[in-house]
CSV table of C-alpha atoms and ligand atoms in Angstrom, one decimal:
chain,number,residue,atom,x,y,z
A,24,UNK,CA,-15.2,-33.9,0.3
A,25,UNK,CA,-12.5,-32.7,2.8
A,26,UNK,CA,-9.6,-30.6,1.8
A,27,UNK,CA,-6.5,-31.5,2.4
A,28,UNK,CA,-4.4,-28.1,2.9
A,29,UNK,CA,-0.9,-30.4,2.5
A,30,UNK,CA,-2.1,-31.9,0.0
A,31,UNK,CA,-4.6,-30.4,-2.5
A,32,UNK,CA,-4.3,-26.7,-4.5
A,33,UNK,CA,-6.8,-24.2,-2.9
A,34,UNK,CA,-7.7,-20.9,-2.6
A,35,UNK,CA,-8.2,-19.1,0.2
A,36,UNK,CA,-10.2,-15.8,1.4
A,37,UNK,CA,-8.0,-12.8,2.8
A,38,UNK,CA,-11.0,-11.5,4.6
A,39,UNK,CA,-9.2,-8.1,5.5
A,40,UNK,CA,-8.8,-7.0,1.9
A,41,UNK,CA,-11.1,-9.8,-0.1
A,42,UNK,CA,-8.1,-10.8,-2.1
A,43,UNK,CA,-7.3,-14.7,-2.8
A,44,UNK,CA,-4.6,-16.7,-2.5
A,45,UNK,CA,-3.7,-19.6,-4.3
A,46,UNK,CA,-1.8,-22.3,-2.6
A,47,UNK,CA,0.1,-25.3,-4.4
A,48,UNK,CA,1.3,-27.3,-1.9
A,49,UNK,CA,2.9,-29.6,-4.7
A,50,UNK,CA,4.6,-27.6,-6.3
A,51,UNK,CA,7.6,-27.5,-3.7
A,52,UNK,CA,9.2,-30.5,-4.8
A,53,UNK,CA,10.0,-28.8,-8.2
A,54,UNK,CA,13.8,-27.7,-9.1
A,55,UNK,CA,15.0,-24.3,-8.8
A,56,UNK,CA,16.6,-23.4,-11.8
A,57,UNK,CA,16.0,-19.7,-11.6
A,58,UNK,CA,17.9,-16.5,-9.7
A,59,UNK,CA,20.0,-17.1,-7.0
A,60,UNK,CA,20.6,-14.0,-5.5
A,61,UNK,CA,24.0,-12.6,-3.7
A,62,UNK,CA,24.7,-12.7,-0.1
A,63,UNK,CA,24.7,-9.7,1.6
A,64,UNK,CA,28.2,-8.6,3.4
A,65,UNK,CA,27.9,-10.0,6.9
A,66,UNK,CA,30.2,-8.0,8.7
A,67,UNK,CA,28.9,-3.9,9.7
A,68,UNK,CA,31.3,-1.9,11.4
A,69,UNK,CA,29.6,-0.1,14.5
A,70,UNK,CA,30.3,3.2,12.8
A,71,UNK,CA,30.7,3.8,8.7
A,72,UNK,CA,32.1,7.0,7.7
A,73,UNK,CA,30.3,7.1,4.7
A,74,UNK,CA,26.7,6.4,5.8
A,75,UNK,CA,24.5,9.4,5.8
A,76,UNK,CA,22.4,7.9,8.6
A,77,UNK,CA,25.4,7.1,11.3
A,78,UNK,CA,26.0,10.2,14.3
A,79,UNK,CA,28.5,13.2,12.7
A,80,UNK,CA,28.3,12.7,8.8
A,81,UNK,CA,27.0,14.2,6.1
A,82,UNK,CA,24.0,13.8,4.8
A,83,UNK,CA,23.2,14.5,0.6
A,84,UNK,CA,22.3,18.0,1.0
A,85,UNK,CA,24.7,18.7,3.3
A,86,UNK,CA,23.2,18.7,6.3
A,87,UNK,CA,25.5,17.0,9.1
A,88,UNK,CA,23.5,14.7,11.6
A,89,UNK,CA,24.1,15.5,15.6
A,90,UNK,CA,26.1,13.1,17.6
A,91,UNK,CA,22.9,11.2,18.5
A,92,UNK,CA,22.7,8.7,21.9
A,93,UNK,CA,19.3,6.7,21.0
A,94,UNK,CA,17.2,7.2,18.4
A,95,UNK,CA,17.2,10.0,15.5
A,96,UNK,CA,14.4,11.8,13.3
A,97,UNK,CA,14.7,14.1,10.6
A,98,UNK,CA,12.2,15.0,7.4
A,99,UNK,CA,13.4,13.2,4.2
A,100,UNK,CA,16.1,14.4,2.1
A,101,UNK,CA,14.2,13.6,-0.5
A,102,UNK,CA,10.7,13.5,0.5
A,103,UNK,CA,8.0,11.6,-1.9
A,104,UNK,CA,5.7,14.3,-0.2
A,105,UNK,CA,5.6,17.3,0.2
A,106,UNK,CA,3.9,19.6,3.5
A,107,UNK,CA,2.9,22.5,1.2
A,108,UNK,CA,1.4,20.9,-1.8
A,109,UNK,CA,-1.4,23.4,-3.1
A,110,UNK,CA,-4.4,21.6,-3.5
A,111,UNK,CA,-5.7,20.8,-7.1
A,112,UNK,CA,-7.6,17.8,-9.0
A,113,UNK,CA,-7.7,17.2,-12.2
A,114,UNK,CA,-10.4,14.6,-14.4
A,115,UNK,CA,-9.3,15.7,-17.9
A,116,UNK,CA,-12.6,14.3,-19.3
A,117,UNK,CA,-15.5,14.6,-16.2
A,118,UNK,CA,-15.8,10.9,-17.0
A,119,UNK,CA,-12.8,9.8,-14.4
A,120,UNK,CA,-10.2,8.0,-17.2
A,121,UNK,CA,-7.9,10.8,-16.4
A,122,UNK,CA,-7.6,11.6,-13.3
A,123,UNK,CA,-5.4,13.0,-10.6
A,124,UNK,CA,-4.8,15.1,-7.3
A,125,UNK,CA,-2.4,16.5,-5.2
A,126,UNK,CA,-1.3,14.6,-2.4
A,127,UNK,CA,0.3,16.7,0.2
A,128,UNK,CA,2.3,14.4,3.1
A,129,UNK,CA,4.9,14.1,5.2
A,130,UNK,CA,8.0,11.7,4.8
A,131,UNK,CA,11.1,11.6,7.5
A,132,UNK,CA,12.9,9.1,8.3
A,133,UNK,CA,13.9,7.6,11.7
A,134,UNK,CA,17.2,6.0,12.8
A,135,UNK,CA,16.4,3.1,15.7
A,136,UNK,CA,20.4,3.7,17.0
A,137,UNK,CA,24.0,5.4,16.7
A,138,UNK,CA,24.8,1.5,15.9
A,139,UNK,CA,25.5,1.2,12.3
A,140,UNK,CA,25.3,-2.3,12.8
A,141,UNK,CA,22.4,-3.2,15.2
A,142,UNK,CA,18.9,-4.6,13.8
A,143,UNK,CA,15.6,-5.1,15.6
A,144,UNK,CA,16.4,-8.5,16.1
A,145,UNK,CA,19.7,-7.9,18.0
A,146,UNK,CA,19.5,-4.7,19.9
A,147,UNK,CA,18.4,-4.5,23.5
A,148,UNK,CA,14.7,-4.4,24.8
A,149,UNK,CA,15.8,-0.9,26.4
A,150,UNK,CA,16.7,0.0,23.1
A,151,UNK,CA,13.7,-1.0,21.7
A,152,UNK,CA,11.4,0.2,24.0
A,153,UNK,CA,12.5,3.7,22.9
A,154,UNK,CA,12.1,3.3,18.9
A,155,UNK,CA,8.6,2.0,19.9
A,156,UNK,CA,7.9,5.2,22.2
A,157,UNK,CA,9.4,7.1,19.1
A,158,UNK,CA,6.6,5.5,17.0
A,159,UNK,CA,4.2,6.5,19.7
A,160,UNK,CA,5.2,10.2,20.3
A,161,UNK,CA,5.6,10.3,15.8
A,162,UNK,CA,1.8,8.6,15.3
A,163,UNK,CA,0.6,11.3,18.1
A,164,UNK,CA,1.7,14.7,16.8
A,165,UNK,CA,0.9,13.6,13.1
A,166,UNK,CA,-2.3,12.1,13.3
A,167,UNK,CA,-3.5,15.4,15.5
A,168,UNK,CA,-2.8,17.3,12.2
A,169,UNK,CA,-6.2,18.5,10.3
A,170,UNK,CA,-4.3,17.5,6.9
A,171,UNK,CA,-3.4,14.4,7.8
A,172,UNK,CA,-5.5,11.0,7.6
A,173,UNK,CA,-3.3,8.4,7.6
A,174,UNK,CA,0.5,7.6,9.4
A,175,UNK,CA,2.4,4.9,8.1
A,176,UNK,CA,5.1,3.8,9.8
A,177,UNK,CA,7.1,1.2,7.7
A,178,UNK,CA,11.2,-0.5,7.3
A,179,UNK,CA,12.6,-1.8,4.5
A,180,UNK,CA,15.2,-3.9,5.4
A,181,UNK,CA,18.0,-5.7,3.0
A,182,UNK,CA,18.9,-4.8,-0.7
A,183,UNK,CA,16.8,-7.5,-1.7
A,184,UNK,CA,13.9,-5.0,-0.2
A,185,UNK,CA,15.4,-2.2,-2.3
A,186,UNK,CA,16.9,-0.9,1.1
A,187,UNK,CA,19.7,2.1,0.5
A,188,UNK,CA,21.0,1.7,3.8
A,189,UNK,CA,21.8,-0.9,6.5
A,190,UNK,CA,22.0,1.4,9.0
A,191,UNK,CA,18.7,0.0,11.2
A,192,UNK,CA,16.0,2.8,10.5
A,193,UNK,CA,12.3,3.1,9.0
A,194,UNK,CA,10.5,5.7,7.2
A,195,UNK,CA,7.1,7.8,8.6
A,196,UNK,CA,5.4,9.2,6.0
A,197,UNK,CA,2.3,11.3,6.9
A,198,UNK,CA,-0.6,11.3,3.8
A,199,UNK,CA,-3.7,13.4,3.8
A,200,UNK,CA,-5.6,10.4,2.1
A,201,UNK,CA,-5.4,6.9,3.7
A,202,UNK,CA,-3.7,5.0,1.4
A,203,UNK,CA,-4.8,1.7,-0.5
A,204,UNK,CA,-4.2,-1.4,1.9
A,205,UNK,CA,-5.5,0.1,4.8
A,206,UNK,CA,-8.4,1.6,3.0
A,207,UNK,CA,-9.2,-1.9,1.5
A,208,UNK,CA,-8.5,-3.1,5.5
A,209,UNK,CA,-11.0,-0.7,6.9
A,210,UNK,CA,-13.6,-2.0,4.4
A,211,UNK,CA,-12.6,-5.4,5.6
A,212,UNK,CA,-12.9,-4.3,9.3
A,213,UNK,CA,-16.4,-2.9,9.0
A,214,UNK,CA,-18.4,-4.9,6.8
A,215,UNK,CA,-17.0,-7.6,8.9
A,216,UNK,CA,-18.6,-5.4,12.3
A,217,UNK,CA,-21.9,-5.1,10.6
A,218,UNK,CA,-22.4,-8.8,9.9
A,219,UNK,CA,-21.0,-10.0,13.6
A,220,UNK,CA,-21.2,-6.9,15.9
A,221,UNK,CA,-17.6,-8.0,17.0
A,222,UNK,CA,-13.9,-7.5,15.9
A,223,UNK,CA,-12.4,-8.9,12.8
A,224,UNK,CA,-9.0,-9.5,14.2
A,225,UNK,CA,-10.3,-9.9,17.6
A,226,UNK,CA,-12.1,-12.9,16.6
A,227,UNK,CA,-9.3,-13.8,14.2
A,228,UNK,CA,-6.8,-13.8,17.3
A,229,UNK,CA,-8.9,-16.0,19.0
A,230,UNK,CA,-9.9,-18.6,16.5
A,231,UNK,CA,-5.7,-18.5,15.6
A,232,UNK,CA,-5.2,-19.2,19.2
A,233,UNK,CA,-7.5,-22.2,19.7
A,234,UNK,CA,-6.2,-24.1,16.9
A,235,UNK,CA,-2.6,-23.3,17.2
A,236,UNK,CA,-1.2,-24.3,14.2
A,237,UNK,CA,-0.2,-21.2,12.7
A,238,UNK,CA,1.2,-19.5,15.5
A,239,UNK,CA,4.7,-18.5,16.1
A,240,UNK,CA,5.4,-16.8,19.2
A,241,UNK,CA,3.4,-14.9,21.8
A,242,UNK,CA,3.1,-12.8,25.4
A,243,UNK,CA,0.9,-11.4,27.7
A,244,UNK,CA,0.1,-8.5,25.3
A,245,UNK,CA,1.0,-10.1,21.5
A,246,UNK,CA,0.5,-12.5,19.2
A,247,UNK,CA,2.8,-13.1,16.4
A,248,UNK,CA,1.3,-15.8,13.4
A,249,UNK,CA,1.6,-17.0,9.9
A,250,UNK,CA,-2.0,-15.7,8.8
A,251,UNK,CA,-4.3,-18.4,7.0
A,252,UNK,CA,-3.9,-16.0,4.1
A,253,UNK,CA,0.2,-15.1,3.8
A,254,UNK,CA,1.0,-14.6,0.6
A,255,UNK,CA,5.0,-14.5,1.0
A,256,UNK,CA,6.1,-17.7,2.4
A,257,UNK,CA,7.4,-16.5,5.8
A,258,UNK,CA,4.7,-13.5,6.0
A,259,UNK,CA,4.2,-12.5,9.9
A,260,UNK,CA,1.4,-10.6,11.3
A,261,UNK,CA,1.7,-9.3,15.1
A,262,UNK,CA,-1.3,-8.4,16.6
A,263,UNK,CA,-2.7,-6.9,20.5
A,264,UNK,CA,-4.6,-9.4,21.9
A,265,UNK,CA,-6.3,-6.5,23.7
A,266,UNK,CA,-8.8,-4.7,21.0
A,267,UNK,CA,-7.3,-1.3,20.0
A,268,UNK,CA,-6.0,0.9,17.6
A,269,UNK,CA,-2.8,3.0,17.5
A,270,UNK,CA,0.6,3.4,19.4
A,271,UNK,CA,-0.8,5.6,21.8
A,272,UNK,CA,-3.4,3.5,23.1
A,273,UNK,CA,-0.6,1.2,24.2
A,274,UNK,CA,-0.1,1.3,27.9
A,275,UNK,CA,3.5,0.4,29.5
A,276,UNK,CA,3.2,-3.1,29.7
A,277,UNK,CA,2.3,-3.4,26.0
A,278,UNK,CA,5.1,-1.1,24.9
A,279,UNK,CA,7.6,-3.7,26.7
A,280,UNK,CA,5.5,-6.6,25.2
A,281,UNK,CA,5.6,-5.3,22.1
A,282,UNK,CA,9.1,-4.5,21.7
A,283,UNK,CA,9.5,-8.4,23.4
A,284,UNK,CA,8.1,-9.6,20.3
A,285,UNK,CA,10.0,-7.6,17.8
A,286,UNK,CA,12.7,-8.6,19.0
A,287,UNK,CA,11.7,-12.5,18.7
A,288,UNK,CA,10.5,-12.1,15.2
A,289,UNK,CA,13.2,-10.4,14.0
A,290,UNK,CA,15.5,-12.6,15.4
A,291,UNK,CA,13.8,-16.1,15.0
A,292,UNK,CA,14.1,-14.7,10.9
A,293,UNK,CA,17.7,-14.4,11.1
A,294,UNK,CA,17.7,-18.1,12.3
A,295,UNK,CA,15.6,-19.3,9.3
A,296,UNK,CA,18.4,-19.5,6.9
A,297,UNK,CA,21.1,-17.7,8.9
A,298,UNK,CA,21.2,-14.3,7.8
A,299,UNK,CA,19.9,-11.3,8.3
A,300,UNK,CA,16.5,-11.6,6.9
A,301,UNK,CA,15.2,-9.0,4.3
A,302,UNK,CA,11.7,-7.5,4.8
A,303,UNK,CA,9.2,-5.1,4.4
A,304,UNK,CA,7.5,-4.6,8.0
A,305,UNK,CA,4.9,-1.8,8.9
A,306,UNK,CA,2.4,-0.9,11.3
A,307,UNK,CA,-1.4,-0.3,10.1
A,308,UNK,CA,-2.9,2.2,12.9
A,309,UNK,CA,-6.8,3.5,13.0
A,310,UNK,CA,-6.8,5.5,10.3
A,311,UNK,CA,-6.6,9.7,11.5
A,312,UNK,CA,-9.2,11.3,9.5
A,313,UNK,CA,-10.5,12.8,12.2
A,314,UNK,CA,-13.8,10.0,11.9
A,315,UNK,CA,-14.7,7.5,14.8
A,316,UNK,CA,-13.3,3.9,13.5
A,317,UNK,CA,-14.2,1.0,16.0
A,318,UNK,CA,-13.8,-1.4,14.0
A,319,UNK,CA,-9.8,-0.6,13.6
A,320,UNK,CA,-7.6,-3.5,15.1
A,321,UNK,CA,-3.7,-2.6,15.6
A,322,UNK,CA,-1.2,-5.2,14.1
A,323,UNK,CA,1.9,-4.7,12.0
A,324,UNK,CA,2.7,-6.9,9.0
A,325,UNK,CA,6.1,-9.0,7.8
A,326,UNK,CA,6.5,-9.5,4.4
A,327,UNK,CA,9.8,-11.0,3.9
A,328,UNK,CA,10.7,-11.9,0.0
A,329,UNK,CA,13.0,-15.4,0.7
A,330,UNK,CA,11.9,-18.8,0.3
A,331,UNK,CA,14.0,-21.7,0.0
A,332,UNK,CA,17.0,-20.5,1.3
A,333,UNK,CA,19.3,-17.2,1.7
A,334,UNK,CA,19.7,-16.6,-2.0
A,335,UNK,CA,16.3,-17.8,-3.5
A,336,UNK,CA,13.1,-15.3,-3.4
A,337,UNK,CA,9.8,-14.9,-4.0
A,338,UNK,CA,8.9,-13.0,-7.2
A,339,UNK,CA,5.3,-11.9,-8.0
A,340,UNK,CA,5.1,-12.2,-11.7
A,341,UNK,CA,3.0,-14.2,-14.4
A,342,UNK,CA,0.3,-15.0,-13.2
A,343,UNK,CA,0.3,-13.4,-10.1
A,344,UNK,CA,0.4,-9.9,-11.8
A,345,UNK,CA,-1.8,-11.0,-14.3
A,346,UNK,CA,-4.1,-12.9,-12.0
A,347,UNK,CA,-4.0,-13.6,-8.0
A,348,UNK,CA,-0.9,-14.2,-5.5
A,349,UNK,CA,0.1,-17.9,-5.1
A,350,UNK,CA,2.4,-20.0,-2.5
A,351,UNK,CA,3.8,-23.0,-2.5
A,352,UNK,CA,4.9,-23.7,1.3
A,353,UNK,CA,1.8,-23.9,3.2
A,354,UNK,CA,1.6,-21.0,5.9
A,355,UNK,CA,0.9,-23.8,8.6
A,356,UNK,CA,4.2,-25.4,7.5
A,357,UNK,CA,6.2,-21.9,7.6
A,358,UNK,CA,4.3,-21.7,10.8
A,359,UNK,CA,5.9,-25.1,11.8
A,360,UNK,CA,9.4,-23.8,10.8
A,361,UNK,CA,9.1,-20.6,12.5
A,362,UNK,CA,7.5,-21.4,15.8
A,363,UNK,CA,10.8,-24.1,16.1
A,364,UNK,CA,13.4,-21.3,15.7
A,365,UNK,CA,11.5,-18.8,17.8
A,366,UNK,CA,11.7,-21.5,20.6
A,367,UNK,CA,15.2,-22.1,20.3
B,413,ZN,ZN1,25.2,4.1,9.7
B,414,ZN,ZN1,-10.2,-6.1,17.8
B,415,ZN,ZN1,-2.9,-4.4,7.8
């Protein structure tokens, strides 16, 4: 029997990290009768004396920022890692029930402008062009460090994200080990190169791209989708349509393409229920432990928490942190929604 996707609940196959999904298309015409949450304010002045991250003040600590023109890096305040951790591990047993190790890293944070009250989605390309040249120069000198195997460059955007600050910056943080998802995406990547001899997310780009139906904007460089296997309802993935693996593989026309598309995906967001839509984004590079990875394909993920309007989210509880992540909202029908704002 066929399934219907609109129709019928199903599971399908994140073949990056081998998790599931569960989708219930049905399940959308239920009432809401649980959190609604508050609107953020609206209105950012260009300059906030009391951020910590706008040009001149004070950050916790003390430390004053300079009167920056473009875009600003400094190490974390309070850094979740630290350079100089002494290496140690622990298994309290030998049998691995207690176990731990040190994890030295690197966390600093990056400001994309002076503008307290810019975002991706409404600053220029210029603009943009030079946070993504930041990225570049930032993945360069820390993935050439011996104690470093992984950069992740990430942004948190919105209180509903847990963000501290509006003022449009991300976070780099530098690990010696390569963290979980990407670790469970490089297994993804190669067993997928040893079955096929060919590219995971080169293939997946091209398979996406025949049947259309889940993309939501695109250039000469960059593709920007609902994957078959979102898990929040307006998930994005942007990927190169050219097979690489990190920032500075990009050549000039793909930094412009790139920030092209940032800009349309952040903004086509803000259009879904009109405001400034909450995310996590980040970019997932080849990892940098000094070992050949081929099978590495560059993209960056969306994972924004709304779904049914600008005060209703997503929460994963029950049974998906008990059993596997579900949706309601098809990801062809966010697709649908999306790709109609982006075009607008
Ligand atoms: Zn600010
Ligand atoms: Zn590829
Ligand atoms: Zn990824």
């Amino acid at each position: 029997m066929e399934l219907i996707f609109r129709e019928q609940s199903h599971r399908r196959l994140n073949p990056l990290t081998s998790d599931w999904v569960l989708v219930s298309p049905h399940r959308t015409q239920r009432p809401w009768q649980g959190a609604i949450e508050a609107l953020p304010a609206s209105e950012r002045p260009r300059y906030d004396p009391t951020c910590y991250l706008c040009p001149r003040n004070q950050r916790a600590g003390g430390v004053r920022n300079p009167d920056y023109q473009s875009t600003f890096l400094f190490e974390n305040d309070f850094a979740a890692l630290k350079k100089d951790a002494p290496c140690a591990q622990l298994d309290v047993d030998g049998k691995g029930l207690l176990v731990a190790e040190t994890e030295p890293g690197i966390c600093r944070v990056m400001c994309f402008s002076p503008r307290h009250d810019l975002t991706l989605g409404t600053m220029s390309l210029a603009e943009i062009e030079e946070v993504v040249r930041t990225w570049t120069a930032q993945s360069r000198e820390l993935a050439a460090l011996p104690e470093i195997s992984h950069v992740q460059i990430f942004e948190n955007r919105g209180e509903m994200m847990g963000a501290s600050n509006p003022h449009p910056h991300c976070q780099i943080w530098a690990t010696a080990t390569i963290p979980d998802a990407p670790r469970r995406e490089l297994a993804g990547q190669r067993n997928y190169r040893e079955r096929n001899r060919s590219c995971l997310l080169c293939d997946y780009v091209t398979l996406e791209e025949n049947l259309k139906e889940r993309l939501v904007v695109g250039n000469e460089g960059f593709v920007a989708l609902v994957p078959f296997w979102a898990v929040w309802p307006f998930e994005i993935m942007i990927l190169t349509r050219r097979h690489l693996g990190t920032f500075p593989e990009l050549d000039e026309r793909e930094i412009r393409e790139l920030s092209a598309i940032l800009e349309r995906v952040v903004s086509t967001y803000d259009r879904v229920f009109e405001v400034p839509f909450p995310y996590s984004m980040g970019f997932h590079q080849t990892p940098a432990d000094q070992n050949p990875h081929p099978e590495w394909h560059f993209h960056a993920h969306f994972y924004p928490p709304l779904l049914r309007s600008a005060t209703v989210r997503k929460f994963m509880v029950g049974f998906e942190m008990l059993g596997t992540a579900q949706r309601d909202i098809t990801p062809e029908l966010a697709a649908e929604r999306l790709r109609s704002l982006a075009t607008q």
